[in-house]
């Protein structure tokens, strides 16, 4: 099951700290923005892992193939739809079932929204992960922006999980 409660609490906490820091210490505000991005991206990756594990749950008969699922997940280091999640799903459930899931999700444009949101957060995440605060003039989305992204992405991840459960 995909749960957003914990990440939502974390992002709300970081947003409160960010708002308090705005008037006292600009660097702290930047830290909270960067941390919100990184926490959110970690949550997305974890959701991908949950979806892939659920897709294979109860379907594999040998320890050897169960280990292969672990390898598929452990060798994934990202949160883009096509490059990471789709690839893991194809390895786990096959091309035809992955296509079926995508077709169902794409009926109302979810895959397009999902892909777009993940690409946008990737740009921000890469910027946050590959800079440091001292002397930086970079700005990062406030934790409230990241919270808004969570509200867009969560229903799609939930639908994706639901589609995998139907297999």
PDB file of C-alpha atoms in Angstrom:
ATOM      1  CA  UNK A   1       0.000   0.000   0.000  1.00  0.00           C
ATOM      2  CA  UNK A   2       1.181   3.489  -0.839  1.00  0.00           C
ATOM      3  CA  UNK A   3       0.984   5.835   2.141  1.00  0.00           C
ATOM      4  CA  UNK A   4       1.555   9.581   1.989  1.00  0.00           C
ATOM      5  CA  UNK A   5       0.900  10.425   5.637  1.00  0.00           C
ATOM      6  CA  UNK A   6       4.541  10.228   6.739  1.00  0.00           C
ATOM      7  CA  UNK A   7       6.003  12.214   3.844  1.00  0.00           C
ATOM      8  CA  UNK A   8       3.215  14.749   4.166  1.00  0.00           C
ATOM      9  CA  UNK A   9       4.009  15.235   7.870  1.00  0.00           C
ATOM     10  CA  UNK A  10       7.708  15.605   7.054  1.00  0.00           C
ATOM     11  CA  UNK A  11       7.060  18.135   4.296  1.00  0.00           C
ATOM     12  CA  UNK A  12       4.651  20.125   6.484  1.00  0.00           C
ATOM     13  CA  UNK A  13       7.234  20.199   9.270  1.00  0.00           C
ATOM     14  CA  UNK A  14       9.934  21.362   6.845  1.00  0.00           C
ATOM     15  CA  UNK A  15       7.545  23.970   5.462  1.00  0.00           C
ATOM     16  CA  UNK A  16       6.896  25.348   8.962  1.00  0.00           C
ATOM     17  CA  UNK A  17      10.621  25.469   9.676  1.00  0.00           C
ATOM     18  CA  UNK A  18      11.232  27.092   6.294  1.00  0.00           C
ATOM     19  CA  UNK A  19       8.644  29.811   7.021  1.00  0.00           C
ATOM     20  CA  UNK A  20      10.164  30.475  10.449  1.00  0.00           C
ATOM     21  CA  UNK A  21      13.666  30.637   8.972  1.00  0.00           C
ATOM     22  CA  UNK A  22      12.746  33.107   6.219  1.00  0.00           C
ATOM     23  CA  UNK A  23      12.894  36.038   8.617  1.00  0.00           C
ATOM     24  CA  UNK A  24      15.873  34.888  10.660  1.00  0.00           C
ATOM     25  CA  UNK A  25      18.332  32.879   8.566  1.00  0.00           C
ATOM     26  CA  UNK A  26      18.147  32.650   4.782  1.00  0.00           C
ATOM     27  CA  UNK A  27      20.593  29.715   4.699  1.00  0.00           C
ATOM     28  CA  UNK A  28      18.334  27.694   6.980  1.00  0.00           C
ATOM     29  CA  UNK A  29      15.419  28.368   4.632  1.00  0.00           C
ATOM     30  CA  UNK A  30      17.532  27.025   1.764  1.00  0.00           C
ATOM     31  CA  UNK A  31      18.440  23.930   3.789  1.00  0.00           C
ATOM     32  CA  UNK A  32      14.769  23.206   4.484  1.00  0.00           C
ATOM     33  CA  UNK A  33      13.895  23.607   0.794  1.00  0.00           C
ATOM     34  CA  UNK A  34      16.681  21.287  -0.267  1.00  0.00           C
ATOM     35  CA  UNK A  35      15.802  18.725   2.382  1.00  0.00           C
ATOM     36  CA  UNK A  36      12.139  18.762   1.361  1.00  0.00           C
ATOM     37  CA  UNK A  37      13.157  18.013  -2.233  1.00  0.00           C
ATOM     38  CA  UNK A  38      15.452  15.183  -1.222  1.00  0.00           C
ATOM     39  CA  UNK A  39      12.926  13.646   1.178  1.00  0.00           C
ATOM     40  CA  UNK A  40      10.199  13.790  -1.452  1.00  0.00           C
ATOM     41  CA  UNK A  41      12.405  12.175  -4.093  1.00  0.00           C
ATOM     42  CA  UNK A  42      13.349   9.425  -1.643  1.00  0.00           C
ATOM     43  CA  UNK A  43       9.661   8.809  -0.989  1.00  0.00           C
ATOM     44  CA  UNK A  44       8.973   8.516  -4.724  1.00  0.00           C
ATOM     45  CA  UNK A  45      11.780   5.974  -5.128  1.00  0.00           C
ATOM     46  CA  UNK A  46      10.421   4.014  -2.186  1.00  0.00           C
ATOM     47  CA  UNK A  47       6.941   4.046  -3.756  1.00  0.00           C
ATOM     48  CA  UNK A  48       8.421   2.642  -6.959  1.00  0.00           C
ATOM     49  CA  UNK A  49       9.984  -0.176  -4.936  1.00  0.00           C
ATOM     50  CA  UNK A  50       6.645  -0.900  -3.242  1.00  0.00           C
ATOM     51  CA  UNK A  51       4.845  -1.050  -6.598  1.00  0.00           C
ATOM     52  CA  UNK A  52       7.423  -3.438  -8.052  1.00  0.00           C
ATOM     53  CA  UNK A  53       7.390  -5.696  -4.985  1.00  0.00           C
ATOM     54  CA  UNK A  54       3.583  -5.772  -5.078  1.00  0.00           C
ATOM     55  CA  UNK A  55       3.630  -6.637  -8.778  1.00  0.00           C
ATOM     56  CA  UNK A  56       5.546  -9.838  -8.047  1.00  0.00           C
ATOM     57  CA  UNK A  57       3.954 -10.687  -4.690  1.00  0.00           C
ATOM     58  CA  UNK A  58       2.743 -14.277  -4.562  1.00  0.00           C
ATOM     59  CA  UNK A  59       3.635 -14.934  -8.180  1.00  0.00           C
ATOM     60  CA  UNK A  60       7.185 -16.231  -7.855  1.00  0.00           C
ATOM     61  CA  UNK A  61       7.761 -19.784  -6.715  1.00  0.00           C
ATOM     62  CA  UNK A  62      11.505 -19.910  -6.084  1.00  0.00           C
ATOM     63  CA  UNK A  63      13.922 -18.032  -3.883  1.00  0.00           C
ATOM     64  CA  UNK A  64      16.174 -17.485  -6.889  1.00  0.00           C
ATOM     65  CA  UNK A  65      13.523 -15.469  -8.731  1.00  0.00           C
ATOM     66  CA  UNK A  66      12.527 -13.599  -5.577  1.00  0.00           C
ATOM     67  CA  UNK A  67      16.168 -12.524  -5.334  1.00  0.00           C
ATOM     68  CA  UNK A  68      15.976 -11.281  -8.904  1.00  0.00           C
ATOM     69  CA  UNK A  69      13.199  -8.870  -7.890  1.00  0.00           C
ATOM     70  CA  UNK A  70      15.449  -7.589  -5.117  1.00  0.00           C
ATOM     71  CA  UNK A  71      18.230  -7.112  -7.677  1.00  0.00           C
ATOM     72  CA  UNK A  72      15.886  -5.235 -10.006  1.00  0.00           C
ATOM     73  CA  UNK A  73      14.949  -2.880  -7.175  1.00  0.00           C
ATOM     74  CA  UNK A  74      18.450  -2.571  -5.704  1.00  0.00           C
ATOM     75  CA  UNK A  75      19.940  -1.685  -9.096  1.00  0.00           C
ATOM     76  CA  UNK A  76      17.517   1.201  -9.584  1.00  0.00           C
ATOM     77  CA  UNK A  77      18.774   4.650  -8.610  1.00  0.00           C
ATOM     78  CA  UNK A  78      16.245   7.116  -9.817  1.00  0.00           C
ATOM     79  CA  UNK A  79      12.659   8.177  -9.987  1.00  0.00           C
ATOM     80  CA  UNK A  80      11.871   8.877 -13.629  1.00  0.00           C
ATOM     81  CA  UNK A  81       8.902   6.997 -14.979  1.00  0.00           C
ATOM     82  CA  UNK A  82      10.179   5.565 -18.247  1.00  0.00           C
ATOM     83  CA  UNK A  83      13.795   5.091 -17.290  1.00  0.00           C
ATOM     84  CA  UNK A  84      13.241   3.661 -13.826  1.00  0.00           C
ATOM     85  CA  UNK A  85       9.728   2.522 -12.928  1.00  0.00           C
ATOM     86  CA  UNK A  86       8.641   1.349 -16.370  1.00  0.00           C
ATOM     87  CA  UNK A  87      11.925  -0.513 -16.763  1.00  0.00           C
ATOM     88  CA  UNK A  88      11.463  -2.275 -13.415  1.00  0.00           C
ATOM     89  CA  UNK A  89       7.862  -3.167 -14.251  1.00  0.00           C
ATOM     90  CA  UNK A  90       8.837  -4.621 -17.619  1.00  0.00           C
ATOM     91  CA  UNK A  91      11.468  -6.770 -15.918  1.00  0.00           C
ATOM     92  CA  UNK A  92       9.004  -7.811 -13.236  1.00  0.00           C
ATOM     93  CA  UNK A  93       5.648  -8.320 -14.949  1.00  0.00           C
ATOM     94  CA  UNK A  94       6.491  -8.151 -18.655  1.00  0.00           C
ATOM     95  CA  UNK A  95       5.973  -5.835 -21.535  1.00  0.00           C
ATOM     96  CA  UNK A  96       2.322  -6.667 -22.196  1.00  0.00           C
ATOM     97  CA  UNK A  97       1.155  -6.135 -18.614  1.00  0.00           C
ATOM     98  CA  UNK A  98       3.150  -2.924 -18.287  1.00  0.00           C
ATOM     99  CA  UNK A  99       1.531  -1.669 -21.491  1.00  0.00           C
ATOM    100  CA  UNK A 100      -1.917  -2.600 -20.164  1.00  0.00           C
ATOM    101  CA  UNK A 101      -1.294  -0.630 -16.963  1.00  0.00           C
ATOM    102  CA  UNK A 102      -0.087   2.384 -18.941  1.00  0.00           C
ATOM    103  CA  UNK A 103      -3.080   2.285 -21.273  1.00  0.00           C
ATOM    104  CA  UNK A 104      -5.432   2.244 -18.281  1.00  0.00           C
ATOM    105  CA  UNK A 105      -3.608   5.129 -16.611  1.00  0.00           C
ATOM    106  CA  UNK A 106      -3.352   7.109 -19.814  1.00  0.00           C
ATOM    107  CA  UNK A 107      -7.119   7.174 -20.372  1.00  0.00           C
ATOM    108  CA  UNK A 108      -7.242  10.438 -18.431  1.00  0.00           C
ATOM    109  CA  UNK A 109      -3.661  11.590 -19.026  1.00  0.00           C
ATOM    110  CA  UNK A 110      -2.145  10.350 -15.769  1.00  0.00           C
ATOM    111  CA  UNK A 111       1.060   9.058 -17.373  1.00  0.00           C
ATOM    112  CA  UNK A 112       1.655  12.419 -19.059  1.00  0.00           C
ATOM    113  CA  UNK A 113       1.118  14.328 -15.806  1.00  0.00           C
ATOM    114  CA  UNK A 114       3.222  11.813 -13.867  1.00  0.00           C
ATOM    115  CA  UNK A 115       6.113  11.931 -16.327  1.00  0.00           C
ATOM    116  CA  UNK A 116       6.019  15.717 -16.422  1.00  0.00           C
ATOM    117  CA  UNK A 117       5.949  16.069 -12.631  1.00  0.00           C
ATOM    118  CA  UNK A 118       8.809  13.611 -12.187  1.00  0.00           C
ATOM    119  CA  UNK A 119      10.899  15.447 -14.796  1.00  0.00           C
ATOM    120  CA  UNK A 120      10.303  18.782 -13.075  1.00  0.00           C
ATOM    121  CA  UNK A 121      11.250  17.459  -9.656  1.00  0.00           C
ATOM    122  CA  UNK A 122      14.326  15.774 -11.120  1.00  0.00           C
ATOM    123  CA  UNK A 123      15.667  19.114 -12.346  1.00  0.00           C
ATOM    124  CA  UNK A 124      15.141  20.665  -8.920  1.00  0.00           C
ATOM    125  CA  UNK A 125      16.541  17.631  -7.145  1.00  0.00           C
ATOM    126  CA  UNK A 126      19.680  17.567  -9.290  1.00  0.00           C
ATOM    127  CA  UNK A 127      20.209  21.236  -8.648  1.00  0.00           C
ATOM    128  CA  UNK A 128      19.790  20.729  -4.899  1.00  0.00           C
ATOM    129  CA  UNK A 129      21.947  17.628  -4.749  1.00  0.00           C
ATOM    130  CA  UNK A 130      24.823  19.041  -6.783  1.00  0.00           C
ATOM    131  CA  UNK A 131      25.308  22.382  -5.050  1.00  0.00           C
ATOM    132  CA  UNK A 132      26.102  23.572  -1.591  1.00  0.00           C
ATOM    133  CA  UNK A 133      24.775  26.623   0.167  1.00  0.00           C
ATOM    134  CA  UNK A 134      27.912  28.701   0.856  1.00  0.00           C
ATOM    135  CA  UNK A 135      28.211  31.284  -1.866  1.00  0.00           C
ATOM    136  CA  UNK A 136      25.371  29.753  -3.844  1.00  0.00           C
ATOM    137  CA  UNK A 137      22.836  32.046  -5.398  1.00  0.00           C
ATOM    138  CA  UNK A 138      20.540  29.183  -6.344  1.00  0.00           C
ATOM    139  CA  UNK A 139      16.993  29.118  -5.174  1.00  0.00           C
ATOM    140  CA  UNK A 140      14.941  26.012  -4.629  1.00  0.00           C
ATOM    141  CA  UNK A 141      11.206  25.479  -4.494  1.00  0.00           C
ATOM    142  CA  UNK A 142       9.810  26.099  -1.047  1.00  0.00           C
ATOM    143  CA  UNK A 143       8.604  23.016   0.823  1.00  0.00           C
ATOM    144  CA  UNK A 144       5.039  24.204   0.134  1.00  0.00           C
ATOM    145  CA  UNK A 145       5.709  23.735  -3.599  1.00  0.00           C
ATOM    146  CA  UNK A 146       6.989  20.228  -2.924  1.00  0.00           C
ATOM    147  CA  UNK A 147       3.838  19.554  -0.887  1.00  0.00           C
ATOM    148  CA  UNK A 148       1.772  20.677  -3.880  1.00  0.00           C
ATOM    149  CA  UNK A 149       3.683  18.271  -6.091  1.00  0.00           C
ATOM    150  CA  UNK A 150       2.921  15.469  -3.654  1.00  0.00           C
ATOM    151  CA  UNK A 151      -0.795  16.231  -4.022  1.00  0.00           C
ATOM    152  CA  UNK A 152      -0.493  15.828  -7.816  1.00  0.00           C
ATOM    153  CA  UNK A 153       1.663  12.707  -7.825  1.00  0.00           C
ATOM    154  CA  UNK A 154       0.140  10.718  -4.972  1.00  0.00           C
ATOM    155  CA  UNK A 155      -3.200   9.902  -6.665  1.00  0.00           C
ATOM    156  CA  UNK A 156      -1.346   8.663  -9.749  1.00  0.00           C
ATOM    157  CA  UNK A 157       1.016   6.459  -7.742  1.00  0.00           C
ATOM    158  CA  UNK A 158      -2.005   5.138  -5.872  1.00  0.00           C
ATOM    159  CA  UNK A 159      -3.759   4.292  -9.167  1.00  0.00           C
ATOM    160  CA  UNK A 160      -0.590   2.659 -10.453  1.00  0.00           C
ATOM    161  CA  UNK A 161      -0.410   0.510  -7.325  1.00  0.00           C
ATOM    162  CA  UNK A 162      -4.082  -0.380  -7.750  1.00  0.00           C
ATOM    163  CA  UNK A 163      -3.493  -1.414 -11.367  1.00  0.00           C
ATOM    164  CA  UNK A 164      -0.602  -3.659 -10.292  1.00  0.00           C
ATOM    165  CA  UNK A 165      -2.816  -5.273  -7.652  1.00  0.00           C
ATOM    166  CA  UNK A 166      -5.342  -6.241 -10.328  1.00  0.00           C
ATOM    167  CA  UNK A 167      -2.802  -8.386 -12.197  1.00  0.00           C
TER     168      UNK A 167
END
